[in-house]
PDB file of C-alpha atoms and ligand atoms in Angstrom:
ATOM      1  CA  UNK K 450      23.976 -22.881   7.568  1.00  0.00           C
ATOM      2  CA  UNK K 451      21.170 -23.848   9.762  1.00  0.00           C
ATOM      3  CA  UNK K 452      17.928 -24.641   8.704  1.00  0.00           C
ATOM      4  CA  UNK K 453      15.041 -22.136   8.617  1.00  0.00           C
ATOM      5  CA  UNK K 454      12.183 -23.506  11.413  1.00  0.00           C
ATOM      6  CA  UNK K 455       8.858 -22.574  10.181  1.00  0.00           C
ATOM      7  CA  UNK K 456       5.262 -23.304  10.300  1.00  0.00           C
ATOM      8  CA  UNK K 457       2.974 -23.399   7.176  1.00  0.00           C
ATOM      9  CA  UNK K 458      -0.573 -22.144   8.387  1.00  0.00           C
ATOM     10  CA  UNK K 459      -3.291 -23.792   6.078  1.00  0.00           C
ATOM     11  CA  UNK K 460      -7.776 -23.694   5.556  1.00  0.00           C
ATOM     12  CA  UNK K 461      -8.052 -25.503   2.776  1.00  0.00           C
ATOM     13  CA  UNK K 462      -6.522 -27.697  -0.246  1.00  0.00           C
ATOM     14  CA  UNK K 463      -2.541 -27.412   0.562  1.00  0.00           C
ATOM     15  CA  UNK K 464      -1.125 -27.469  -3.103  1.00  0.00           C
ATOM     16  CA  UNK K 465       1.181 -24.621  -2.017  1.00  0.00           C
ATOM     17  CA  UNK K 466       1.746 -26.654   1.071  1.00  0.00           C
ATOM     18  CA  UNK K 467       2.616 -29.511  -1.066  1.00  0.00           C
ATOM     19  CA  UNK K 468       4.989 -27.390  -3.166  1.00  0.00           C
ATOM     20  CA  UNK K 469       7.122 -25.921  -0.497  1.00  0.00           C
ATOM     21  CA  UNK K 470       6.863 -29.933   0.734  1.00  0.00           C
ATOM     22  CA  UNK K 471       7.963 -31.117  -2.444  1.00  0.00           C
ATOM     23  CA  UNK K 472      10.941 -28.851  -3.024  1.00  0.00           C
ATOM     24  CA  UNK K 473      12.589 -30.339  -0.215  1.00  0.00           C
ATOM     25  CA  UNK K 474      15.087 -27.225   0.417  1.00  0.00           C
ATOM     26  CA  UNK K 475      17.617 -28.486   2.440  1.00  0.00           C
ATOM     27  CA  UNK K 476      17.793 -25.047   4.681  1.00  0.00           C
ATOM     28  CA  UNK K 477      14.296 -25.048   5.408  1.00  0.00           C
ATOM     29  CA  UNK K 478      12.736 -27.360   8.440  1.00  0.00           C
ATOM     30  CA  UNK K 479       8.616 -27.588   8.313  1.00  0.00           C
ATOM     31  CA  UNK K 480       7.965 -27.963  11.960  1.00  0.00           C
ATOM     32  CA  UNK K 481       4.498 -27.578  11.468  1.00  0.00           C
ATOM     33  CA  UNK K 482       1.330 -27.222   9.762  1.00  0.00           C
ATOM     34  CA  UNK K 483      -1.882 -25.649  11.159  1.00  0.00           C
ATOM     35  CA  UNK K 484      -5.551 -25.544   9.851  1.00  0.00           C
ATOM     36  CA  UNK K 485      -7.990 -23.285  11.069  1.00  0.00           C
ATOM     37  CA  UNK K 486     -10.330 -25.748   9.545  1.00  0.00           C
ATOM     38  CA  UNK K 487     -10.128 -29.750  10.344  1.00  0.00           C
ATOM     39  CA  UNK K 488     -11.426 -30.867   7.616  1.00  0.00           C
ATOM     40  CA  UNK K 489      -8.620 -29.657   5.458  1.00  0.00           C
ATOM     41  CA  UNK K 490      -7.067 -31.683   2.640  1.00  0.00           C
ATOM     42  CA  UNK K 491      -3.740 -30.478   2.812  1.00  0.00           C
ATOM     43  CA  UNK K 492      -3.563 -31.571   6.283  1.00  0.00           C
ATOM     44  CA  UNK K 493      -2.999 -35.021   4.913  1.00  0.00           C
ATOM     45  CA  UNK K 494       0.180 -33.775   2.571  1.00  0.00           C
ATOM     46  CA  UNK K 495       1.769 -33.364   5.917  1.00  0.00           C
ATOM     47  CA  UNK K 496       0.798 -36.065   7.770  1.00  0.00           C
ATOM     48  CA  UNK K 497       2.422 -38.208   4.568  1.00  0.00           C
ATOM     49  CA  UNK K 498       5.640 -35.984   4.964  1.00  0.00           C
ATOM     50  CA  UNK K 499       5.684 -36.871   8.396  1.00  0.00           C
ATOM     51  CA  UNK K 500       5.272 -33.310   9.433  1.00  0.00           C
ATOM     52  CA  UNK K 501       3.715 -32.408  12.989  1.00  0.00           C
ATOM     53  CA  UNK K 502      -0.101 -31.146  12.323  1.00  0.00           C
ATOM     54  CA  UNK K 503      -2.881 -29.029  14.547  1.00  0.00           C
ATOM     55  CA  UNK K 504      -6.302 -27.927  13.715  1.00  0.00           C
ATOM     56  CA  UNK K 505      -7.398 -24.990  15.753  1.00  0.00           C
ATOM     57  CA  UNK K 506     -10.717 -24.496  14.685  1.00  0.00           C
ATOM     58  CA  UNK K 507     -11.506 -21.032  14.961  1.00  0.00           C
ATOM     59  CA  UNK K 508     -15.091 -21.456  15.478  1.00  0.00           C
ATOM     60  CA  UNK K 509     -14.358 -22.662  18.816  1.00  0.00           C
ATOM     61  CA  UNK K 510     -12.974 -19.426  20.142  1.00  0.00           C
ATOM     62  CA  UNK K 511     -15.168 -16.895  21.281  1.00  0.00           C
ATOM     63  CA  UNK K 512     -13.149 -14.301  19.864  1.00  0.00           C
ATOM     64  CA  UNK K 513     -10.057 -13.475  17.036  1.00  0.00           C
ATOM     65  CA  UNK K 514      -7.923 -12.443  19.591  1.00  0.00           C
ATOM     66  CA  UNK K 515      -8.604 -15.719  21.845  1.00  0.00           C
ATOM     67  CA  UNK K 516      -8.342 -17.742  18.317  1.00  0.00           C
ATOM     68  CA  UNK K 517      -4.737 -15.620  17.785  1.00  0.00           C
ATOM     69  CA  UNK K 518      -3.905 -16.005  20.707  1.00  0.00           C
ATOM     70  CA  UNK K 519      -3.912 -19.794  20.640  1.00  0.00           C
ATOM     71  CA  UNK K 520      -1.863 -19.750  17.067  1.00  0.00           C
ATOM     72  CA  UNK K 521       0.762 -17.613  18.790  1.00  0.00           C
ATOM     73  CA  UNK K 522       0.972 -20.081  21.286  1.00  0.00           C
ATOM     74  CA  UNK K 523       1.302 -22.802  18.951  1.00  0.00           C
ATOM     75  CA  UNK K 524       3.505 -21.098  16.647  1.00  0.00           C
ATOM     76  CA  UNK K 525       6.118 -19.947  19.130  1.00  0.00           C
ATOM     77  CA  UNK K 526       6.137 -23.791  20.805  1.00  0.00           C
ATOM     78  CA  UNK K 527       7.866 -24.531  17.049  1.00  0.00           C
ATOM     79  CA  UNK K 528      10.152 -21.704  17.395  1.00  0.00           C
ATOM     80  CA  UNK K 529       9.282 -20.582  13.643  1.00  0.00           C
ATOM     81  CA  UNK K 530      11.527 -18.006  12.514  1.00  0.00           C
ATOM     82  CA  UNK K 531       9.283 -17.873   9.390  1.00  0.00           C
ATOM     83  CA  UNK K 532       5.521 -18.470   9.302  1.00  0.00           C
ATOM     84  CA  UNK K 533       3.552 -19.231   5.653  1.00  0.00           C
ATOM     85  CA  UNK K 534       0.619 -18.579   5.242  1.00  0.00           C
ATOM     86  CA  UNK K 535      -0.428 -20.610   2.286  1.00  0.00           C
ATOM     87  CA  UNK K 536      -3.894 -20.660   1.401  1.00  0.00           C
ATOM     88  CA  UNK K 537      -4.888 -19.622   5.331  1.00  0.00           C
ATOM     89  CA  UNK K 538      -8.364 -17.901   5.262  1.00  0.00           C
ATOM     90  CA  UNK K 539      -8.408 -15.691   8.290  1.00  0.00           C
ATOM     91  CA  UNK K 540      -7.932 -12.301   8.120  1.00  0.00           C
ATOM     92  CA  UNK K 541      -5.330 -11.724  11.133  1.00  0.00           C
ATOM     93  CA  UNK K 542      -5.070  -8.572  13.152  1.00  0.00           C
ATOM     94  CA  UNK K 543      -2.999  -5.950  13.463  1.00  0.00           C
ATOM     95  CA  UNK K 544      -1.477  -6.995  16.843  1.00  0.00           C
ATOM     96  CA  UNK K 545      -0.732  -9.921  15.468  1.00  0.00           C
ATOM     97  CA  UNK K 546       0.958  -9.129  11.847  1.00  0.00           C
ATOM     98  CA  UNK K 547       2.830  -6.936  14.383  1.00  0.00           C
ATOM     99  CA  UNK K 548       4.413  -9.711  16.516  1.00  0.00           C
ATOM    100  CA  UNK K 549       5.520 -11.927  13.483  1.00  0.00           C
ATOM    101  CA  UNK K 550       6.400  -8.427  11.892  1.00  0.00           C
ATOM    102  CA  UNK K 551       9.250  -9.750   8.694  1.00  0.00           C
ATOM    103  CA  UNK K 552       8.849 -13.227   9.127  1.00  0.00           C
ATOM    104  CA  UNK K 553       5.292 -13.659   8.112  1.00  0.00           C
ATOM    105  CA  UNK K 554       4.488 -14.110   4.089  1.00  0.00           C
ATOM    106  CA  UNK K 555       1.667 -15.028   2.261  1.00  0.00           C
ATOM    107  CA  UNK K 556       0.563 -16.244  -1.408  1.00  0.00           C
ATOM    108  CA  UNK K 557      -2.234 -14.118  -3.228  1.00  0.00           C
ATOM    109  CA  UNK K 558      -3.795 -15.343  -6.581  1.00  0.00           C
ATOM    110  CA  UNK K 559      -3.245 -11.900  -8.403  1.00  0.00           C
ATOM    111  CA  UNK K 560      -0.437  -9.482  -9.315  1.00  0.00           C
ATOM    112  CA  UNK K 561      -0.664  -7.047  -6.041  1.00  0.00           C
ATOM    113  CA  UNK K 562      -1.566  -4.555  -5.886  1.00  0.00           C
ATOM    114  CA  UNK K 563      -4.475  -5.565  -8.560  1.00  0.00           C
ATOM    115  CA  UNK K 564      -7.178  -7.607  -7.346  1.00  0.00           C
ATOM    116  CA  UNK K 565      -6.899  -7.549  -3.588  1.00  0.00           C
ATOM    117  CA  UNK K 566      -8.930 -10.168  -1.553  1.00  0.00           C
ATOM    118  CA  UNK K 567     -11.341 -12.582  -3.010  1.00  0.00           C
ATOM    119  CA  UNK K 568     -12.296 -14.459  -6.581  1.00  0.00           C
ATOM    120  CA  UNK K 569      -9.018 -12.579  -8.189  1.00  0.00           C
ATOM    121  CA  UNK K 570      -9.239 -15.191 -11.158  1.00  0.00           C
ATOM    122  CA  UNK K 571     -13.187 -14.308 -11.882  1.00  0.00           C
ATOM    123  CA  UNK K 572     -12.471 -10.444 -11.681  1.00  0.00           C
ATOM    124  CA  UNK K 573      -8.853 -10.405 -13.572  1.00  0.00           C
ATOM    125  CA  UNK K 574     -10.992 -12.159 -16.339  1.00  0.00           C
ATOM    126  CA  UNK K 575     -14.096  -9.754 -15.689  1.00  0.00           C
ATOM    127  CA  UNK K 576     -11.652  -6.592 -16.146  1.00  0.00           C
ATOM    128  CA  UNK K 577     -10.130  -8.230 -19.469  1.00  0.00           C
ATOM    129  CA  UNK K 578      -6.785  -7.671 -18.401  1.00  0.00           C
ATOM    130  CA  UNK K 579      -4.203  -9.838 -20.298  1.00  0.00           C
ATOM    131  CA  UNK K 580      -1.841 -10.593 -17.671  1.00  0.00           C
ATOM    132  CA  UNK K 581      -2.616 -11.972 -14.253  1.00  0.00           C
ATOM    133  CA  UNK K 582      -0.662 -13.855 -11.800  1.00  0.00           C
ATOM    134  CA  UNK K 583       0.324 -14.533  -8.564  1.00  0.00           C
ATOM    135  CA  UNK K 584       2.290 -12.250  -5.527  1.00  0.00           C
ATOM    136  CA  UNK K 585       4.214 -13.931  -2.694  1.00  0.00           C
ATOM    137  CA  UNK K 586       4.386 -10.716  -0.086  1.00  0.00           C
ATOM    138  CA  UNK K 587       5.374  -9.722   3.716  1.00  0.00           C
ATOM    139  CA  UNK K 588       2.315  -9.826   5.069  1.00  0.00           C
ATOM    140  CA  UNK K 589       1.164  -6.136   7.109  1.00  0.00           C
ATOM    141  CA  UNK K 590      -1.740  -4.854   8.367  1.00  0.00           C
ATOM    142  CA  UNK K 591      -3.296  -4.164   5.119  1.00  0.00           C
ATOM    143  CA  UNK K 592      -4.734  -7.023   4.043  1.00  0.00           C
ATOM    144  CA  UNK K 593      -3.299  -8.188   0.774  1.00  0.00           C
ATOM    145  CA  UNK K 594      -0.944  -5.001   0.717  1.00  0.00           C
ATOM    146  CA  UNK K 595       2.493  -5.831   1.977  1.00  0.00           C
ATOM    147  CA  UNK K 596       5.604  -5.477  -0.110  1.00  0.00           C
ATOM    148  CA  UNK K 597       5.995  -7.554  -2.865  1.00  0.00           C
ATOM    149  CA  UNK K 598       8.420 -10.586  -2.811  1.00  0.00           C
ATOM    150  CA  UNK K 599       8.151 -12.168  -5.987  1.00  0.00           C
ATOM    151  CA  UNK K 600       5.786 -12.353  -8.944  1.00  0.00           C
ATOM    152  CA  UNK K 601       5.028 -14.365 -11.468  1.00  0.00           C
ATOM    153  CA  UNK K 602       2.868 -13.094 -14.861  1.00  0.00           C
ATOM    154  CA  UNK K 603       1.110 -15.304 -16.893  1.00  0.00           C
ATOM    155  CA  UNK K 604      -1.626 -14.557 -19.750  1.00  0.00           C
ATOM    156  CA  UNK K 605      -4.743 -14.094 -19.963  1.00  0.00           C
ATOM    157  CA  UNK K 606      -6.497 -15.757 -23.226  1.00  0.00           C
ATOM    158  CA  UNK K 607      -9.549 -14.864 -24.322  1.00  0.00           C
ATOM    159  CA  UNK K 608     -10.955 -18.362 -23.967  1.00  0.00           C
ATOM    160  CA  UNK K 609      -9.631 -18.432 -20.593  1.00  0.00           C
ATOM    161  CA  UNK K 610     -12.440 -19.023 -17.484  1.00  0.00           C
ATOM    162  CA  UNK K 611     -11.761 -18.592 -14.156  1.00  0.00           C
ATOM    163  CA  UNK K 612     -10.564 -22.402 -13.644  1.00  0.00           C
ATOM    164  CA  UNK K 613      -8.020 -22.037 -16.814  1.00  0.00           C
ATOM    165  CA  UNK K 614      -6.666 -18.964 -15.398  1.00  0.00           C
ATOM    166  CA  UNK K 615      -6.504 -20.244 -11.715  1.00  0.00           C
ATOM    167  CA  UNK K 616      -5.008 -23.437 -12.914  1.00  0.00           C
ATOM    168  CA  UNK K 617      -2.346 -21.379 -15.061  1.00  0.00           C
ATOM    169  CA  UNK K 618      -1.365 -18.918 -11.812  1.00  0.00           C
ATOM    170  CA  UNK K 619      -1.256 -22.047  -9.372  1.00  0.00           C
ATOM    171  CA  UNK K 620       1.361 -23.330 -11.263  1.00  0.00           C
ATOM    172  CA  UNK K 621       3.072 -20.264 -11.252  1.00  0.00           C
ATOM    173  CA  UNK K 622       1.996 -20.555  -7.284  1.00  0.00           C
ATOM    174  CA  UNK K 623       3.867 -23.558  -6.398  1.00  0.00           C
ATOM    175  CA  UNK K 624       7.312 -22.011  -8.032  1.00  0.00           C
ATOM    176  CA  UNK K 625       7.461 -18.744  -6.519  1.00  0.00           C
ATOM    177  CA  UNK K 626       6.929 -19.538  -3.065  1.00  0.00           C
ATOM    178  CA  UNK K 627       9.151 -22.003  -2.183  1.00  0.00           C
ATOM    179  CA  UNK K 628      11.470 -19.531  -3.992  1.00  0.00           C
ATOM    180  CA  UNK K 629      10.706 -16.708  -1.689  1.00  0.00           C
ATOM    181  CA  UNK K 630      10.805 -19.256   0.986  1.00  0.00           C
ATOM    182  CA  UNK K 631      14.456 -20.186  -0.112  1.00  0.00           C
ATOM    183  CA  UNK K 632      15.672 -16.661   0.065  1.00  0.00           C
ATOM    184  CA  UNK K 633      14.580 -15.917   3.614  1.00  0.00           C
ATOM    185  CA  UNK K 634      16.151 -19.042   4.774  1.00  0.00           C
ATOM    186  CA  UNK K 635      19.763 -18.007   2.798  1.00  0.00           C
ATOM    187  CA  UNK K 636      19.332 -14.720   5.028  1.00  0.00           C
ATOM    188  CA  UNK K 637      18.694 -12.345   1.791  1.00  0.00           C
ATOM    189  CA  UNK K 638      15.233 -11.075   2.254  1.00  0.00           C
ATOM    190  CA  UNK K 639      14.234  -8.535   4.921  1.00  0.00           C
ATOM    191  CA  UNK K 640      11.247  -6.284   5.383  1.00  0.00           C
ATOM    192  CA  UNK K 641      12.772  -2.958   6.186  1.00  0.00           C
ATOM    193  CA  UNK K 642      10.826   0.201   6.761  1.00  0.00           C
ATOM    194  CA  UNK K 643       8.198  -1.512   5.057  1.00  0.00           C
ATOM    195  CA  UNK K 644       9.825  -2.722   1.803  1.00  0.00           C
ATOM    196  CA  UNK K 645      10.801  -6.082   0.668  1.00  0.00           C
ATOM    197  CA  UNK K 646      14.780  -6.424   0.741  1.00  0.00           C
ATOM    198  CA  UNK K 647      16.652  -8.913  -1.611  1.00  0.00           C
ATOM    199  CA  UNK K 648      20.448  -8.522  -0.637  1.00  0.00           C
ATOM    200  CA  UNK K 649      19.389  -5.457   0.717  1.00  0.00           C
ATOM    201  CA  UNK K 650      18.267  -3.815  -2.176  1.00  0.00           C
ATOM    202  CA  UNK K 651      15.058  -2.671  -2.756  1.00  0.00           C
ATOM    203  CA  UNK K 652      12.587  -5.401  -5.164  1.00  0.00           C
ATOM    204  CA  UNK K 653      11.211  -3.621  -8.009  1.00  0.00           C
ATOM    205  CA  UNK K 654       8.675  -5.655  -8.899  1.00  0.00           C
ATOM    206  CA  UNK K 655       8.047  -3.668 -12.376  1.00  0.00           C
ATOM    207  CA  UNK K 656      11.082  -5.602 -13.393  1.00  0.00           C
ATOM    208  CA  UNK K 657      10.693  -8.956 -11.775  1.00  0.00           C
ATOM    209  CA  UNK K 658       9.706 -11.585 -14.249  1.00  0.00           C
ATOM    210  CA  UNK K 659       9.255 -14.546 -11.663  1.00  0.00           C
ATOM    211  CA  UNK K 660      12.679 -16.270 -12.523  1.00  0.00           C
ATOM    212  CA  UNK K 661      14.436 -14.813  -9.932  1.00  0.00           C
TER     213      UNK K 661
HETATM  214  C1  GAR C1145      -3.981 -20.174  -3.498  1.00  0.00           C
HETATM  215  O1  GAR C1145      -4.333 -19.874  -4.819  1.00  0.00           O
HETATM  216  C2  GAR C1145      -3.541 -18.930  -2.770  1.00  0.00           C
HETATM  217  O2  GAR C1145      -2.864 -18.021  -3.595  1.00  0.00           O
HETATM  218  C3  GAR C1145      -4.873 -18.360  -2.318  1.00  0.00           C
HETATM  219  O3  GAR C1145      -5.605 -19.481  -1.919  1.00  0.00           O
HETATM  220  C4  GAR C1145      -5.204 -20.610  -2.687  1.00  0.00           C
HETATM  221  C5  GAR C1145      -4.871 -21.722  -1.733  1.00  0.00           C
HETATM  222  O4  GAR C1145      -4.608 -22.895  -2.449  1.00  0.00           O
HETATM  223  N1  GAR C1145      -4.699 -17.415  -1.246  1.00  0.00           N
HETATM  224  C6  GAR C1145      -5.439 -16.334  -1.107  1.00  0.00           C
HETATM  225  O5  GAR C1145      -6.369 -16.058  -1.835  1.00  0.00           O
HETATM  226  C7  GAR C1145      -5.037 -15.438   0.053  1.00  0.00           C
HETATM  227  N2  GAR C1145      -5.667 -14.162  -0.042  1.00  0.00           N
HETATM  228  P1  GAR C1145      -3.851 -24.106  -1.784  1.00  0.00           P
HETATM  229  O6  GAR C1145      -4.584 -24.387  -0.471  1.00  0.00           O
HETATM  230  O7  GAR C1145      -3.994 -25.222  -2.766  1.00  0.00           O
HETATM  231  O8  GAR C1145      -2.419 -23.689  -1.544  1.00  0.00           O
END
């Protein structure tokens, strides 16, 4: 089988960066990993890895669509059949999401569609739910609202503060998505009509317990 080319797009720390790094799947081939910021620590997890790395600093484009329009360029010199986001901090428009339509997924800190957007961790605890978690999910143009891939639950204690509870999902983090990443390069996972295919059938997420 050949291996899945894909670019991991990055603003900040890189521990999911790291994880998809550290799994090593033999179908997948990082060709690339991109900050929007320079200054970004997980920049060095590739460099170590031996992994190609740009920083297009998006304050240096007058515009989103001239900042896009660079990452497209970028992105398509790799020939990435997949792009991650993981841990990227822009929000990206519609006319993009549309050109990397099914082969662009992202990681969000909460069990989608609860706690959309930012400080999930501070607001799951705010809410007192007693499960949070973390989403892996096609990315569309709703931000933070694209079909489910895989979830993973954890608890909520009632000692629990927002760096507990983030530390407790981010574990959670780093399994799921090099999971999800795994299926799309074994061919099983499409986005189809705007649902999240495993072996063509349809991923309930009600019953998904993170394991797979
Ligand atoms: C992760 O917790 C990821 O789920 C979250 O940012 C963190 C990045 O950490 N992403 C979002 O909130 C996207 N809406 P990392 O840089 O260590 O992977």
């Amino acid at each position: 089988m050949d291996k899945l080319p894909l670019v991991v797009l990055i603003s900040g720390r890189g521990s999911n960066l790291k994880a998809i790094i550290d799994a090593a799947d033999p179908l997948v081939e990082i060709r690339a990993v991109i900050s929007n910021r320079p200054k970004a620590p997980g920049l060095a997890y590739a460099q170590q890895a031996g992994i190609a790395t740009e920083v297009l600093d998006h304050t240096e484009f007058e515009s989103r669509t001239a900042f896009e329009s660079a990452l497209k360029t970028r992105i398509d010199f790799y020939q990435a059949k997949l792009v991650v986001l993981a841990g990227f901090m822009r929000i990206l428009s519609p006319a993009f999401v549309a050109h990397y339509q099914g082969c662009l997924i992202n990681i969000h800190p909460s069990l989608l569609p609860a706690f959309k957007g930012l400080d999930t961790h501070k607001r799951a605890i705010a809410a007192g739910v007693k499960e949070h978690g973390a989403s892996v999910h096609f990315v569309t143009e709703d931000l933070d609202a694209g079909p489910v891939i895989i979830q993973a639950r954890v608890p909520v204690y009632s000692n629990d503060d927002e760096n507990s509870l983030a530390a407790r999902v981010l574990k959670e983090e780093h399994r799921i998505y090099p999971q999800a990443i795994h299926w799309f390069a074994e061919g099983r996972l499409e986005l189809k009509q705007n649902l999240a295919l495993l072996d063509g059938k349809l991923i309930d997420r009600r019953k998904d317990n993170g394991n797979g």
